């Protein structure tokens, strides 16, 4: 319980650090990334500029004009929930660091994809490189798990979603699937299959609810990245025991 509380508090801080990145990258494809206040900022402020943080208080409003930049506390709460889920799984060592890495970047990707239906290469590449590097380190320290299986699942997941991308699904999902597949493959093939099942069940449930509430129709498109991330965290939690 103490570890979950600590992870939640760390997640709140990590979410605050993510806020400028989320706002900067939650833009349509082709539009330059940057923290923009539509009311008082004439040009984007690069997300990596420390001054950008001044524009993004927890309330999500511009401190100059009070214009809404993002929902209040959304990045913090999302990341805190993701970190709490990882802590509940009880992972330790370098593999736990890998899961927190996925939870950290996955929170940003979930929010960005939900807002503009895109998964920026900057974050999906960082997720893949960081995940494979951390898992290699875990293998070097002889932690329980299989690096070979992690790489195999990552390749299989990337290949599957690349094929689906040719059928109309976004290519960003294929890039994201590489890191998610690796972190689950370290555990087992069963964990990866469970994540896939949870992902599609969650996506189908949301699609049906949108149809029933008339907030969508049969030709509506849904961001699939959030379902992939939630399905991965859920499968990791379920298979941890």
PDB file of C-alpha atoms in Angstrom:
ATOM      1  CA  UNK A   1       0.000   0.000   0.000  1.00  0.00           C
ATOM      2  CA  UNK A   2       2.843   2.384   0.877  1.00  0.00           C
ATOM      3  CA  UNK A   3       4.564   1.662  -2.440  1.00  0.00           C
ATOM      4  CA  UNK A   4       1.365   2.429  -4.345  1.00  0.00           C
ATOM      5  CA  UNK A   5       0.900   5.702  -2.475  1.00  0.00           C
ATOM      6  CA  UNK A   6       4.494   6.702  -3.190  1.00  0.00           C
ATOM      7  CA  UNK A   7       4.135   5.724  -6.852  1.00  0.00           C
ATOM      8  CA  UNK A   8       0.951   7.787  -7.100  1.00  0.00           C
ATOM      9  CA  UNK A   9       2.695  10.846  -5.657  1.00  0.00           C
ATOM     10  CA  UNK A  10       5.631  10.414  -8.040  1.00  0.00           C
ATOM     11  CA  UNK A  11       3.132  10.033 -10.873  1.00  0.00           C
ATOM     12  CA  UNK A  12       1.559  13.370  -9.987  1.00  0.00           C
ATOM     13  CA  UNK A  13       4.953  15.065 -10.268  1.00  0.00           C
ATOM     14  CA  UNK A  14       5.779  13.212 -13.489  1.00  0.00           C
ATOM     15  CA  UNK A  15       2.434  14.262 -14.942  1.00  0.00           C
ATOM     16  CA  UNK A  16       3.225  17.897 -14.259  1.00  0.00           C
ATOM     17  CA  UNK A  17       6.456  17.485 -16.212  1.00  0.00           C
ATOM     18  CA  UNK A  18       4.515  15.872 -19.062  1.00  0.00           C
ATOM     19  CA  UNK A  19       1.957  18.667 -19.380  1.00  0.00           C
ATOM     20  CA  UNK A  20       3.968  20.963 -21.715  1.00  0.00           C
ATOM     21  CA  UNK A  21       4.886  17.981 -23.894  1.00  0.00           C
ATOM     22  CA  UNK A  22       1.259  16.869 -24.161  1.00  0.00           C
ATOM     23  CA  UNK A  23       0.008  20.343 -25.058  1.00  0.00           C
ATOM     24  CA  UNK A  24       2.864  20.909 -27.520  1.00  0.00           C
ATOM     25  CA  UNK A  25       2.399  17.616 -29.367  1.00  0.00           C
ATOM     26  CA  UNK A  26      -1.403  17.463 -29.286  1.00  0.00           C
ATOM     27  CA  UNK A  27      -1.605  19.176 -32.664  1.00  0.00           C
ATOM     28  CA  UNK A  28      -2.866  17.887 -36.026  1.00  0.00           C
ATOM     29  CA  UNK A  29      -0.399  16.192 -38.364  1.00  0.00           C
ATOM     30  CA  UNK A  30       1.634  18.777 -40.237  1.00  0.00           C
ATOM     31  CA  UNK A  31       1.245  21.509 -37.654  1.00  0.00           C
ATOM     32  CA  UNK A  32       4.468  22.484 -35.821  1.00  0.00           C
ATOM     33  CA  UNK A  33       4.692  21.376 -32.227  1.00  0.00           C
ATOM     34  CA  UNK A  34       4.724  24.097 -29.621  1.00  0.00           C
ATOM     35  CA  UNK A  35       2.983  25.337 -26.504  1.00  0.00           C
ATOM     36  CA  UNK A  36       0.452  27.822 -27.788  1.00  0.00           C
ATOM     37  CA  UNK A  37      -1.939  30.083 -25.946  1.00  0.00           C
ATOM     38  CA  UNK A  38      -4.449  31.032 -28.666  1.00  0.00           C
ATOM     39  CA  UNK A  39      -5.367  34.237 -26.857  1.00  0.00           C
ATOM     40  CA  UNK A  40      -2.034  35.836 -26.038  1.00  0.00           C
ATOM     41  CA  UNK A  41       0.897  33.920 -27.540  1.00  0.00           C
ATOM     42  CA  UNK A  42       1.629  34.896 -31.144  1.00  0.00           C
ATOM     43  CA  UNK A  43       4.067  32.046 -31.771  1.00  0.00           C
ATOM     44  CA  UNK A  44       4.542  28.517 -30.408  1.00  0.00           C
ATOM     45  CA  UNK A  45       6.995  28.066 -27.547  1.00  0.00           C
ATOM     46  CA  UNK A  46       9.029  24.848 -28.059  1.00  0.00           C
ATOM     47  CA  UNK A  47       8.002  22.168 -25.583  1.00  0.00           C
ATOM     48  CA  UNK A  48      11.604  21.677 -24.458  1.00  0.00           C
ATOM     49  CA  UNK A  49      11.987  25.368 -23.577  1.00  0.00           C
ATOM     50  CA  UNK A  50      11.917  25.688 -19.745  1.00  0.00           C
ATOM     51  CA  UNK A  51       9.900  28.899 -20.092  1.00  0.00           C
ATOM     52  CA  UNK A  52       7.068  26.816 -21.548  1.00  0.00           C
ATOM     53  CA  UNK A  53       6.451  25.424 -18.071  1.00  0.00           C
ATOM     54  CA  UNK A  54       5.326  28.872 -16.922  1.00  0.00           C
ATOM     55  CA  UNK A  55       2.413  28.679 -19.343  1.00  0.00           C
ATOM     56  CA  UNK A  56       1.132  25.416 -17.959  1.00  0.00           C
ATOM     57  CA  UNK A  57       0.027  25.542 -14.311  1.00  0.00           C
ATOM     58  CA  UNK A  58      -1.913  22.579 -12.824  1.00  0.00           C
ATOM     59  CA  UNK A  59      -5.205  24.319 -13.548  1.00  0.00           C
ATOM     60  CA  UNK A  60      -4.399  24.159 -17.234  1.00  0.00           C
ATOM     61  CA  UNK A  61      -4.897  27.896 -17.781  1.00  0.00           C
ATOM     62  CA  UNK A  62      -2.536  30.476 -19.219  1.00  0.00           C
ATOM     63  CA  UNK A  63      -1.278  32.643 -16.333  1.00  0.00           C
ATOM     64  CA  UNK A  64      -1.422  35.731 -18.571  1.00  0.00           C
ATOM     65  CA  UNK A  65      -4.951  35.622 -19.962  1.00  0.00           C
ATOM     66  CA  UNK A  66      -6.478  32.615 -18.127  1.00  0.00           C
ATOM     67  CA  UNK A  67      -7.218  30.903 -21.431  1.00  0.00           C
ATOM     68  CA  UNK A  68      -7.688  27.126 -21.134  1.00  0.00           C
ATOM     69  CA  UNK A  69      -4.677  25.236 -22.458  1.00  0.00           C
ATOM     70  CA  UNK A  70      -5.598  21.770 -21.208  1.00  0.00           C
ATOM     71  CA  UNK A  71      -8.054  20.232 -18.728  1.00  0.00           C
ATOM     72  CA  UNK A  72      -7.173  20.862 -15.102  1.00  0.00           C
ATOM     73  CA  UNK A  73      -4.889  18.233 -13.562  1.00  0.00           C
ATOM     74  CA  UNK A  74      -5.506  15.757 -16.409  1.00  0.00           C
ATOM     75  CA  UNK A  75      -1.836  14.858 -17.108  1.00  0.00           C
ATOM     76  CA  UNK A  76      -1.107  14.536 -13.389  1.00  0.00           C
ATOM     77  CA  UNK A  77      -4.078  12.292 -12.651  1.00  0.00           C
ATOM     78  CA  UNK A  78      -3.506  10.123 -15.716  1.00  0.00           C
ATOM     79  CA  UNK A  79       0.149   9.526 -14.906  1.00  0.00           C
ATOM     80  CA  UNK A  80      -0.585   8.969 -11.217  1.00  0.00           C
ATOM     81  CA  UNK A  81      -3.145   6.280 -12.101  1.00  0.00           C
ATOM     82  CA  UNK A  82      -0.679   4.599 -14.471  1.00  0.00           C
ATOM     83  CA  UNK A  83       2.094   4.616 -11.862  1.00  0.00           C
ATOM     84  CA  UNK A  84      -0.276   3.243  -9.216  1.00  0.00           C
ATOM     85  CA  UNK A  85      -1.201   0.370 -11.561  1.00  0.00           C
ATOM     86  CA  UNK A  86       2.475  -0.473 -12.079  1.00  0.00           C
ATOM     87  CA  UNK A  87       3.144  -0.378  -8.329  1.00  0.00           C
ATOM     88  CA  UNK A  88       0.165  -2.670  -7.697  1.00  0.00           C
ATOM     89  CA  UNK A  89       1.792  -5.245  -9.987  1.00  0.00           C
ATOM     90  CA  UNK A  90       4.727  -5.515  -7.605  1.00  0.00           C
ATOM     91  CA  UNK A  91       7.490  -5.593 -10.229  1.00  0.00           C
ATOM     92  CA  UNK A  92      11.018  -4.858  -9.028  1.00  0.00           C
ATOM     93  CA  UNK A  93      14.435  -4.021 -10.410  1.00  0.00           C
ATOM     94  CA  UNK A  94      15.101  -2.863 -13.938  1.00  0.00           C
ATOM     95  CA  UNK A  95      11.897  -4.453 -15.192  1.00  0.00           C
ATOM     96  CA  UNK A  96       9.891  -2.227 -12.850  1.00  0.00           C
ATOM     97  CA  UNK A  97      11.767   0.748 -14.283  1.00  0.00           C
ATOM     98  CA  UNK A  98      10.729  -0.421 -17.737  1.00  0.00           C
ATOM     99  CA  UNK A  99       7.084  -0.541 -16.712  1.00  0.00           C
ATOM    100  CA  UNK A 100       7.266   2.943 -15.214  1.00  0.00           C
ATOM    101  CA  UNK A 101       8.890   4.189 -18.431  1.00  0.00           C
ATOM    102  CA  UNK A 102       5.962   2.813 -20.406  1.00  0.00           C
ATOM    103  CA  UNK A 103       3.489   4.264 -17.900  1.00  0.00           C
ATOM    104  CA  UNK A 104       5.174   7.669 -18.139  1.00  0.00           C
ATOM    105  CA  UNK A 105       5.321   7.974 -21.928  1.00  0.00           C
ATOM    106  CA  UNK A 106       2.111   5.989 -22.332  1.00  0.00           C
ATOM    107  CA  UNK A 107       0.220   8.587 -20.311  1.00  0.00           C
ATOM    108  CA  UNK A 108       1.351  11.317 -22.702  1.00  0.00           C
ATOM    109  CA  UNK A 109       0.553   9.210 -25.759  1.00  0.00           C
ATOM    110  CA  UNK A 110      -2.879   8.323 -24.387  1.00  0.00           C
ATOM    111  CA  UNK A 111      -3.793  11.985 -23.909  1.00  0.00           C
ATOM    112  CA  UNK A 112      -2.377  13.112 -27.257  1.00  0.00           C
ATOM    113  CA  UNK A 113      -4.025  10.317 -29.240  1.00  0.00           C
ATOM    114  CA  UNK A 114      -7.350  10.944 -27.499  1.00  0.00           C
ATOM    115  CA  UNK A 115      -7.148  14.638 -28.408  1.00  0.00           C
ATOM    116  CA  UNK A 116      -5.928  14.564 -32.023  1.00  0.00           C
ATOM    117  CA  UNK A 117      -5.736  10.873 -33.006  1.00  0.00           C
ATOM    118  CA  UNK A 118      -1.994  10.736 -33.572  1.00  0.00           C
ATOM    119  CA  UNK A 119       0.940   9.108 -31.826  1.00  0.00           C
ATOM    120  CA  UNK A 120       3.996  11.341 -32.287  1.00  0.00           C
ATOM    121  CA  UNK A 121       7.179   9.618 -33.491  1.00  0.00           C
ATOM    122  CA  UNK A 122       9.173  11.463 -30.831  1.00  0.00           C
ATOM    123  CA  UNK A 123       7.386   9.593 -28.052  1.00  0.00           C
ATOM    124  CA  UNK A 124       6.870   6.196 -29.721  1.00  0.00           C
ATOM    125  CA  UNK A 125      10.570   6.060 -30.644  1.00  0.00           C
ATOM    126  CA  UNK A 126      11.601   7.063 -27.124  1.00  0.00           C
ATOM    127  CA  UNK A 127       9.293   4.373 -25.730  1.00  0.00           C
ATOM    128  CA  UNK A 128      10.780   1.657 -27.959  1.00  0.00           C
ATOM    129  CA  UNK A 129      14.436   2.598 -27.444  1.00  0.00           C
ATOM    130  CA  UNK A 130      14.025   3.069 -23.694  1.00  0.00           C
ATOM    131  CA  UNK A 131      12.100  -0.186 -23.272  1.00  0.00           C
ATOM    132  CA  UNK A 132      14.598  -2.334 -25.165  1.00  0.00           C
ATOM    133  CA  UNK A 133      17.538  -0.671 -23.392  1.00  0.00           C
ATOM    134  CA  UNK A 134      16.034  -1.223 -19.936  1.00  0.00           C
ATOM    135  CA  UNK A 135      15.058  -4.820 -20.711  1.00  0.00           C
ATOM    136  CA  UNK A 136      18.590  -5.514 -21.941  1.00  0.00           C
ATOM    137  CA  UNK A 137      19.874  -4.140 -18.639  1.00  0.00           C
ATOM    138  CA  UNK A 138      17.389  -6.331 -16.739  1.00  0.00           C
ATOM    139  CA  UNK A 139      18.645  -9.348 -18.675  1.00  0.00           C
ATOM    140  CA  UNK A 140      22.262  -8.449 -17.893  1.00  0.00           C
ATOM    141  CA  UNK A 141      21.317  -8.420 -14.206  1.00  0.00           C
ATOM    142  CA  UNK A 142      19.686 -11.842 -14.642  1.00  0.00           C
ATOM    143  CA  UNK A 143      16.237 -10.717 -13.588  1.00  0.00           C
ATOM    144  CA  UNK A 144      13.352 -13.151 -14.076  1.00  0.00           C
ATOM    145  CA  UNK A 145      12.101 -12.894 -17.639  1.00  0.00           C
ATOM    146  CA  UNK A 146      13.270 -13.444 -21.205  1.00  0.00           C
ATOM    147  CA  UNK A 147      14.884 -10.821 -23.425  1.00  0.00           C
ATOM    148  CA  UNK A 148      14.629 -13.107 -26.448  1.00  0.00           C
ATOM    149  CA  UNK A 149      10.894 -13.536 -25.897  1.00  0.00           C
ATOM    150  CA  UNK A 150      10.505  -9.774 -25.362  1.00  0.00           C
ATOM    151  CA  UNK A 151      12.172  -9.042 -28.710  1.00  0.00           C
ATOM    152  CA  UNK A 152      10.134 -11.778 -30.422  1.00  0.00           C
ATOM    153  CA  UNK A 153       6.837 -10.439 -29.089  1.00  0.00           C
ATOM    154  CA  UNK A 154       7.861  -6.882 -30.001  1.00  0.00           C
ATOM    155  CA  UNK A 155       8.590  -7.973 -33.576  1.00  0.00           C
ATOM    156  CA  UNK A 156       5.344  -9.945 -33.795  1.00  0.00           C
ATOM    157  CA  UNK A 157       3.281  -7.054 -32.392  1.00  0.00           C
ATOM    158  CA  UNK A 158       4.942  -4.548 -34.704  1.00  0.00           C
ATOM    159  CA  UNK A 159       4.356  -6.810 -37.691  1.00  0.00           C
ATOM    160  CA  UNK A 160       0.706  -7.455 -36.803  1.00  0.00           C
ATOM    161  CA  UNK A 161      -0.130  -3.794 -36.393  1.00  0.00           C
ATOM    162  CA  UNK A 162       1.812  -2.864 -39.531  1.00  0.00           C
ATOM    163  CA  UNK A 163      -0.475  -5.215 -41.455  1.00  0.00           C
ATOM    164  CA  UNK A 164      -3.477  -3.622 -39.743  1.00  0.00           C
ATOM    165  CA  UNK A 165      -2.100  -0.194 -40.685  1.00  0.00           C
ATOM    166  CA  UNK A 166      -2.235  -1.246 -44.336  1.00  0.00           C
ATOM    167  CA  UNK A 167      -5.928  -1.987 -43.749  1.00  0.00           C
ATOM    168  CA  UNK A 168      -6.630   1.489 -42.405  1.00  0.00           C
ATOM    169  CA  UNK A 169      -5.343   1.562 -38.831  1.00  0.00           C
ATOM    170  CA  UNK A 170      -2.776   4.227 -37.971  1.00  0.00           C
ATOM    171  CA  UNK A 171       0.919   3.426 -38.395  1.00  0.00           C
ATOM    172  CA  UNK A 172       1.571   5.049 -35.024  1.00  0.00           C
ATOM    173  CA  UNK A 173      -0.186   2.099 -33.379  1.00  0.00           C
ATOM    174  CA  UNK A 174       2.331  -0.256 -34.997  1.00  0.00           C
ATOM    175  CA  UNK A 175       5.231   1.801 -33.630  1.00  0.00           C
ATOM    176  CA  UNK A 176       3.697   1.871 -30.167  1.00  0.00           C
ATOM    177  CA  UNK A 177       3.017  -1.873 -30.271  1.00  0.00           C
ATOM    178  CA  UNK A 178       6.762  -2.575 -30.438  1.00  0.00           C
ATOM    179  CA  UNK A 179       7.494  -1.222 -26.953  1.00  0.00           C
ATOM    180  CA  UNK A 180       4.244  -2.526 -25.459  1.00  0.00           C
ATOM    181  CA  UNK A 181       4.880  -5.969 -26.926  1.00  0.00           C
ATOM    182  CA  UNK A 182       8.415  -6.005 -25.527  1.00  0.00           C
ATOM    183  CA  UNK A 183       7.406  -5.150 -21.979  1.00  0.00           C
ATOM    184  CA  UNK A 184       4.728  -7.863 -22.013  1.00  0.00           C
ATOM    185  CA  UNK A 185       6.879 -10.389 -23.847  1.00  0.00           C
ATOM    186  CA  UNK A 186       9.436 -10.192 -21.071  1.00  0.00           C
ATOM    187  CA  UNK A 187       6.751 -11.772 -18.868  1.00  0.00           C
ATOM    188  CA  UNK A 188       5.186 -14.293 -21.252  1.00  0.00           C
ATOM    189  CA  UNK A 189       3.394 -14.771 -24.551  1.00  0.00           C
ATOM    190  CA  UNK A 190       0.187 -15.196 -22.562  1.00  0.00           C
ATOM    191  CA  UNK A 191       0.511 -11.664 -21.169  1.00  0.00           C
ATOM    192  CA  UNK A 192       0.819 -10.267 -24.692  1.00  0.00           C
ATOM    193  CA  UNK A 193      -2.221 -12.195 -25.915  1.00  0.00           C
ATOM    194  CA  UNK A 194      -4.228 -11.086 -22.869  1.00  0.00           C
ATOM    195  CA  UNK A 195      -3.306  -7.457 -23.572  1.00  0.00           C
ATOM    196  CA  UNK A 196      -4.519  -7.844 -27.150  1.00  0.00           C
ATOM    197  CA  UNK A 197      -7.818  -9.325 -25.967  1.00  0.00           C
ATOM    198  CA  UNK A 198      -8.311  -6.580 -23.366  1.00  0.00           C
ATOM    199  CA  UNK A 199      -7.460  -3.918 -25.928  1.00  0.00           C
ATOM    200  CA  UNK A 200     -10.078  -5.045 -28.419  1.00  0.00           C
ATOM    201  CA  UNK A 201     -12.706  -5.708 -25.749  1.00  0.00           C
ATOM    202  CA  UNK A 202     -12.236  -2.212 -24.364  1.00  0.00           C
ATOM    203  CA  UNK A 203     -12.286  -0.653 -27.827  1.00  0.00           C
ATOM    204  CA  UNK A 204     -15.419  -2.558 -28.808  1.00  0.00           C
ATOM    205  CA  UNK A 205     -17.159  -1.616 -25.557  1.00  0.00           C
ATOM    206  CA  UNK A 206     -16.434   2.082 -26.020  1.00  0.00           C
ATOM    207  CA  UNK A 207     -17.544   1.935 -29.667  1.00  0.00           C
ATOM    208  CA  UNK A 208     -20.851   0.307 -28.715  1.00  0.00           C
ATOM    209  CA  UNK A 209     -21.456   2.841 -25.936  1.00  0.00           C
ATOM    210  CA  UNK A 210     -20.827   5.717 -28.355  1.00  0.00           C
ATOM    211  CA  UNK A 211     -23.324   4.230 -30.798  1.00  0.00           C
ATOM    212  CA  UNK A 212     -25.953   3.646 -28.109  1.00  0.00           C
ATOM    213  CA  UNK A 213     -25.599   7.172 -26.774  1.00  0.00           C
ATOM    214  CA  UNK A 214     -25.576   8.573 -30.333  1.00  0.00           C
ATOM    215  CA  UNK A 215     -22.238  10.259 -29.759  1.00  0.00           C
ATOM    216  CA  UNK A 216     -20.823   8.383 -32.711  1.00  0.00           C
ATOM    217  CA  UNK A 217     -21.860   6.458 -35.815  1.00  0.00           C
ATOM    218  CA  UNK A 218     -20.624   3.447 -37.772  1.00  0.00           C
ATOM    219  CA  UNK A 219     -18.132   5.530 -39.756  1.00  0.00           C
ATOM    220  CA  UNK A 220     -16.694   7.278 -36.705  1.00  0.00           C
ATOM    221  CA  UNK A 221     -13.004   6.706 -35.979  1.00  0.00           C
ATOM    222  CA  UNK A 222     -11.595   6.033 -32.534  1.00  0.00           C
ATOM    223  CA  UNK A 223      -8.063   6.609 -31.317  1.00  0.00           C
ATOM    224  CA  UNK A 224      -6.721   3.095 -30.713  1.00  0.00           C
ATOM    225  CA  UNK A 225      -3.570   4.043 -28.803  1.00  0.00           C
ATOM    226  CA  UNK A 226      -5.364   4.599 -25.471  1.00  0.00           C
ATOM    227  CA  UNK A 227      -6.879   1.115 -25.635  1.00  0.00           C
ATOM    228  CA  UNK A 228      -3.467  -0.401 -26.371  1.00  0.00           C
ATOM    229  CA  UNK A 229      -1.899   1.355 -23.392  1.00  0.00           C
ATOM    230  CA  UNK A 230      -4.703   0.541 -20.951  1.00  0.00           C
ATOM    231  CA  UNK A 231      -4.813  -3.062 -22.201  1.00  0.00           C
ATOM    232  CA  UNK A 232      -1.072  -3.392 -21.649  1.00  0.00           C
ATOM    233  CA  UNK A 233      -1.184  -2.020 -18.098  1.00  0.00           C
ATOM    234  CA  UNK A 234      -4.183  -4.206 -17.335  1.00  0.00           C
ATOM    235  CA  UNK A 235      -2.523  -7.363 -18.650  1.00  0.00           C
ATOM    236  CA  UNK A 236       0.687  -6.590 -16.758  1.00  0.00           C
ATOM    237  CA  UNK A 237      -1.314  -6.166 -13.553  1.00  0.00           C
ATOM    238  CA  UNK A 238      -3.360  -9.345 -14.035  1.00  0.00           C
ATOM    239  CA  UNK A 239      -0.354 -11.532 -14.867  1.00  0.00           C
ATOM    240  CA  UNK A 240       1.767 -10.165 -12.031  1.00  0.00           C
ATOM    241  CA  UNK A 241       0.392 -12.685  -9.545  1.00  0.00           C
TER     242      UNK A 241
END
